[in-house]
Steps between C-alpha positions, in 0.01 A plus 500: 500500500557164282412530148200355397417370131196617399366542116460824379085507565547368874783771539271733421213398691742429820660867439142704481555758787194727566124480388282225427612170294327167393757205370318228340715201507419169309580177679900448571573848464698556769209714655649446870861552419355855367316597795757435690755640323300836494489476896895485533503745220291716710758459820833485385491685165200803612576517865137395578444361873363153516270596766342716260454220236194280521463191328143286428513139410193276432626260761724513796722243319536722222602741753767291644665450176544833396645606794729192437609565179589897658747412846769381226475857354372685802621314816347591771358856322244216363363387814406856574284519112101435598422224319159364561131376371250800488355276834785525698559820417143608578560324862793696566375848385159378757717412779746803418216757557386327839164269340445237763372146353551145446505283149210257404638267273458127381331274699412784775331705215272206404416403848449875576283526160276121573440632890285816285355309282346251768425840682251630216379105399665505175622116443439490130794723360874331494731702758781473212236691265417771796883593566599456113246788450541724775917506428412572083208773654795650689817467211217688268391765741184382529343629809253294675205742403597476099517112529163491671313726234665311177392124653170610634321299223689183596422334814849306592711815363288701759562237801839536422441912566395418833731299641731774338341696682517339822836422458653871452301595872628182671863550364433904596387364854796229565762764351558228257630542092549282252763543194349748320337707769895563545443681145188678537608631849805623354317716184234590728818674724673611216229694276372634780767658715737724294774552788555082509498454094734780478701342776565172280536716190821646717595162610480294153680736233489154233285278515489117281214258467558162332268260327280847450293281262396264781364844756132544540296845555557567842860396475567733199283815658748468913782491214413814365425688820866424575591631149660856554603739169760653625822652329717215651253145524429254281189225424641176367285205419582197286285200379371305242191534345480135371540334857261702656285190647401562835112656408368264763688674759413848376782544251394757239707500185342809395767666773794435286308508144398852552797603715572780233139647515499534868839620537565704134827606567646148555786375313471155399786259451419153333737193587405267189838288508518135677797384652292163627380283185519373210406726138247208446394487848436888482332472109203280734451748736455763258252330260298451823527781669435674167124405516459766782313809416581687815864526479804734477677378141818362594763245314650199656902537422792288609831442392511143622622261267215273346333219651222228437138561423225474752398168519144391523415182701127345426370276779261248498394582897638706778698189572631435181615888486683432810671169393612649166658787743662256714673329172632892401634548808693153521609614155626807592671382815675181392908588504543393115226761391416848579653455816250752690435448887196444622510864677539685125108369437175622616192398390239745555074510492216701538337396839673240756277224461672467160797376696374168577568259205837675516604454868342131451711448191854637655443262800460188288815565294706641769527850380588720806225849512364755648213721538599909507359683815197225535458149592507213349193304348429260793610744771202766435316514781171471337645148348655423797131475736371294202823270523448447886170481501575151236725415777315503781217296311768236346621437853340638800646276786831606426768729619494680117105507487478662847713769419359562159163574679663695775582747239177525287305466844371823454544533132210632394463659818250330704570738814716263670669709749814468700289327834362248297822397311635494879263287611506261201888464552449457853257182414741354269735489712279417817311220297776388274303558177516656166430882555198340162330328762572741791260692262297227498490396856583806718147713661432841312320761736458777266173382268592675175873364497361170615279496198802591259758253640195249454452578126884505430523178664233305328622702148840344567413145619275463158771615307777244719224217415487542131858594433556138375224539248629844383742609283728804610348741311164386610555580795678794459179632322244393834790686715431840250092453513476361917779792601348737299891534405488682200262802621761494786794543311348751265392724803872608569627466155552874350430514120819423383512322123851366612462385806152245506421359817223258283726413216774365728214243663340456175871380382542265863165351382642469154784334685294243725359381131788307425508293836267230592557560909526778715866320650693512111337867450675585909784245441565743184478835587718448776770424331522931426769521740703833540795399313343433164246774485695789710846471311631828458752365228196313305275652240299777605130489471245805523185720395609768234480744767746390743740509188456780396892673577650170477724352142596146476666381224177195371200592611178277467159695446253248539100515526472668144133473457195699428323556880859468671732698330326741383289413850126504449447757740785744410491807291639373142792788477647425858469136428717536191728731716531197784570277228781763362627514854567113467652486197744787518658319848679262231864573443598231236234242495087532474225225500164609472236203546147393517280153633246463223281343808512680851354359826292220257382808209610574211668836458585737211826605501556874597499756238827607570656251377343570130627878578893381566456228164326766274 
């Protein structure tokens, strides 16, 4: 087996053999190269089989690059090491022990979810709101009959039990699960039949979870059911108590902050020096982090050599913060300065609709980008209707214009079927028209799609009329009140503080404010073509989350301000851990900046920043 170079505190943690450990590891550790070091130690140097080793990750590409960094060690011993998320695993053990289902998931699971609630008349309640509840009911163990009794006094909280309700005996019916079902299914099986938990506890002998920080309740409690104290098995976990910032998934610090008290004969290994950043870089993470009260005490060390300070950029608008980024990155690019490539930045923010001054920026100057694991600005689908919809209405004889309706046709759905697109193509083609007036020409049977086609028609033709006398974002605000478009969009949007359905139109309509007709506002955002904004070599943009795991030498935090970052919805001690997750992704170079006015108001800048100056 090669030798690997760990520090005498990984070596440690990577060499624990039997019982129960907990390594805390601060960012840029070298908290991967330690778990898998302690798998290959397990193989080669203890004789363990890798069958018998079983490895969680929080996500399946997590997974994939452990088991990456092992085949150089392992070869092919590493293919044969479990390595998994507690869902897949949960599928396998299902399927294993002869369960017969299929997964709801995505866009099946809201359908699935909006057919029940039109079932019991319920049209009032977002279907994001209904499934973000029922999964948090389900990562907290909350049965169905506890989350009826504790909302009984409120009347939308007990809807929500309901269709809950409803929608465990529909799933039961269809032999349907969803995600965490996969969970429950798999605790219900294993604390209740001895012969199959003891069957596991023969098969796994060590068991690792990553990122235990991140777990919720019923992830922690199938975990432990696996868990067997024997003379010869071990319980390794490793995580960091500062990045825990997944609460609005279920994530429950409190799993890692009282690891000790729930398992008192753990050993506990701390990981407290960086090998990523700066000393200065790590000084500002610690005098924010710092201002946490529920904690485990830990140092920021490194032995890197010494860098610059922080630097804090002041904006006068969201605009302006973006421009002033634009000029640091040309800066830091240009071949007589710091000589940095565009791929060595990132600039990171709080929720995606943050990334539209940026992308709109980088485009005007040229700077190649693009967006982590999401889409870019103009490519969102819930910008994208809007943006058709303007292009249908700017031009709705032509080629462009009839396709832009083709696609938002039915967007809101206005039960437009499959016959009745048919037909419409049919008299398009038959007639030679515009598939707009094949709506307005061609005979409706059916009276209560005639009478829809007939109000969508005369909304459209009022709004083709005026466009002249309207302004973009004008007419981007009668689209939102005639399509009832943002009660649409909010209807499928889960709760998510980083991921705003409504603050990426309210930016589009912040957008259309700066043109005077609906063809310079299309003529513009069409020129976001693929090769500026999805250039794997350009800077990377992305929320704090989809960092998190990631280094790059300059990293951009932008959005610091009081109702963003910290958000005005999140829980002030994970919002200063989100924010501590950004930072500590800088290697050599940090800005940390603020628009004194946002979307028109004027902001106060976030508190952390005080906190890193004080």
């Amino acid at each position: 087996m090669q030798q690997i170079k760990l520090n005498p505190r990984q070596r440690a943690s990577a060499e624990f053999l039997y019982g129960i450990a907990c390594t805390i590891s601060i960012p840029g550790a070298g908290k991967t190269l330690t778990m898998a070091t302690r798998i290959s130690l397990l193989i080669k140097k203890h004789n363990v089989s890798p069958e018998s080793i079983l490895g969680l990750t929080f996500t399946r590409n997590a997974a994939r690059s452990m088991q990456e960094k092992l085949i150089p060690i392992l070869n092919e011993e590493a293919l044969r090491v479990k390595l998994m998320t507690t869902h897949s695993f949960a599928y396998s053990l299902l399927k294993q022990e002869g369960y017969t289902f299929e997964i709801l998931s995505g866009t099946e699971q809201i359908k699935f979810l909006r057919q029940i609630m039109k079932n019991l008349k319920i049209r009032h309640i977002p279907t994001g709101l209904v499934l973000s509840e029922i999964n948090l009911s389900k990562s907290n163990m909350v049965s169905i009959e506890e989350f009826k009794a504790v909302h009984a006094d409120n009347e939308t909280m007990s809807a929500i039990g309901a269709i809950y309700d409803y929608y465990e005996k529909s799933k039961k019916k269809k032999l349907l699960k969803d995600f965490n079902d996969l969970l429950l299914e798999t605790y219900n099986l294993l604390s209740s039949d001895d012969e199959v938990r003891e069957k596991y506890h023969r098969t796994f002998s060590h068991i690792l979870v990553d990122e235990f920080q991140d777990t919720f309740p019923l992830q922690a409690e199938v975990v432990k059911l696996l868990i067997y104290n024997g003379k010869r098995t071990s319980f390794w976990v490793c995580g960091d108590d500062s990045q825990s910032i997944y609460s609005f998934t279920g994530g429950n610090i409190s799993n890692i902050l009282n690891f000790d008290k729930i398992f008192p004969d753990c050993q506990r290994f701390i990981l407290d020096v960086n090998y990523r950043s700066t000393p200065e870089i790590l000084d500002a993470c610690q005098k924010l982090i710092d201002n946490n009260v529920k904690k485990i005490d830990k140092k920021l060390q490194t032995n890197n050599k010494s860098g610059d300070k922080p630097v804090i950029i002041e904006a006068a608008n969201e605009d302006d913060e973006a421009v002033q980024i634009v000029n640091e990155v040309k800066a830091l690019t240009q071949k007589h300065g710091h000589s940095y490539e565009f791929k060595d930045i990132a600039v990171l923010y709080r929720a995606n609709s943050l990334s539209r001054p940026i992308e709109d920026s980088f485009k005007q100057h040229d700077i190649p980008y693009h967006i982590e694991n999401a889409q870019s600005f103009y490519q969102r689908f819930e910008v994208k209707v809007l943006l058709d919809y303007l292009k249908f209405i700017d031009d709705p004889d032509s080629h462009e214009g009839d396709e832009a309706l083709g696609r938002v046709l039915n967007i809101p759905n206005r039960y437009i079927g499959k016959t009745l697109i048919n037909e419409l193509d049919e008299y398009c083609e038959k007639n030679n028209v515009s598939l707009y007036e094949a709506l307005k020409r061609m005979p409706i049977n059916l009276p209560y799609l005639k009478k829809i086609v007939r109000k969508f028609v005369g909304f459209m033709g009022q709004l083709i009329k005026d466009k002249d006398q309207l302004e973009p974002a004008e007419m981007l605000y009668l689209l939102r009140e005639g399509l009832e478009y943002d009660k649409f969009i909010s209807d499928d949007d889960v709760p998510s503080i980083d991921n705003s359905k409504m603050d990426n139109i309210n930016q589009l309509t912040m957008v259309a404010g700066k043109y005077k007709n609906i063809s310079d506002l299309i003529n513009y955002t069409e020129t976001f073509r693929e090769e500026i904004s999805n250039n794997k070599e350009g800077v990377s943009l992305m929320t704090i989350h989809k960092s998190k795991g990631l280094e790059y030498p300059v990293v951009f935090l932008i959005g610091l301000m009081e109702g963003m970052l910290p958000h005005k919805q999140g829980e002030i001690e994970e919002e200063r851990r989100v924010a501590f997750v950004g930072m500590s992704r800088a290697m050599e170079r940090l800005y940390l900046s603020h628009p004194i006015v946002y979307s028109g108001k004027n902001m106060k800048r976030s508190r952390f920043l005080d906190e890193i100056l004080n």
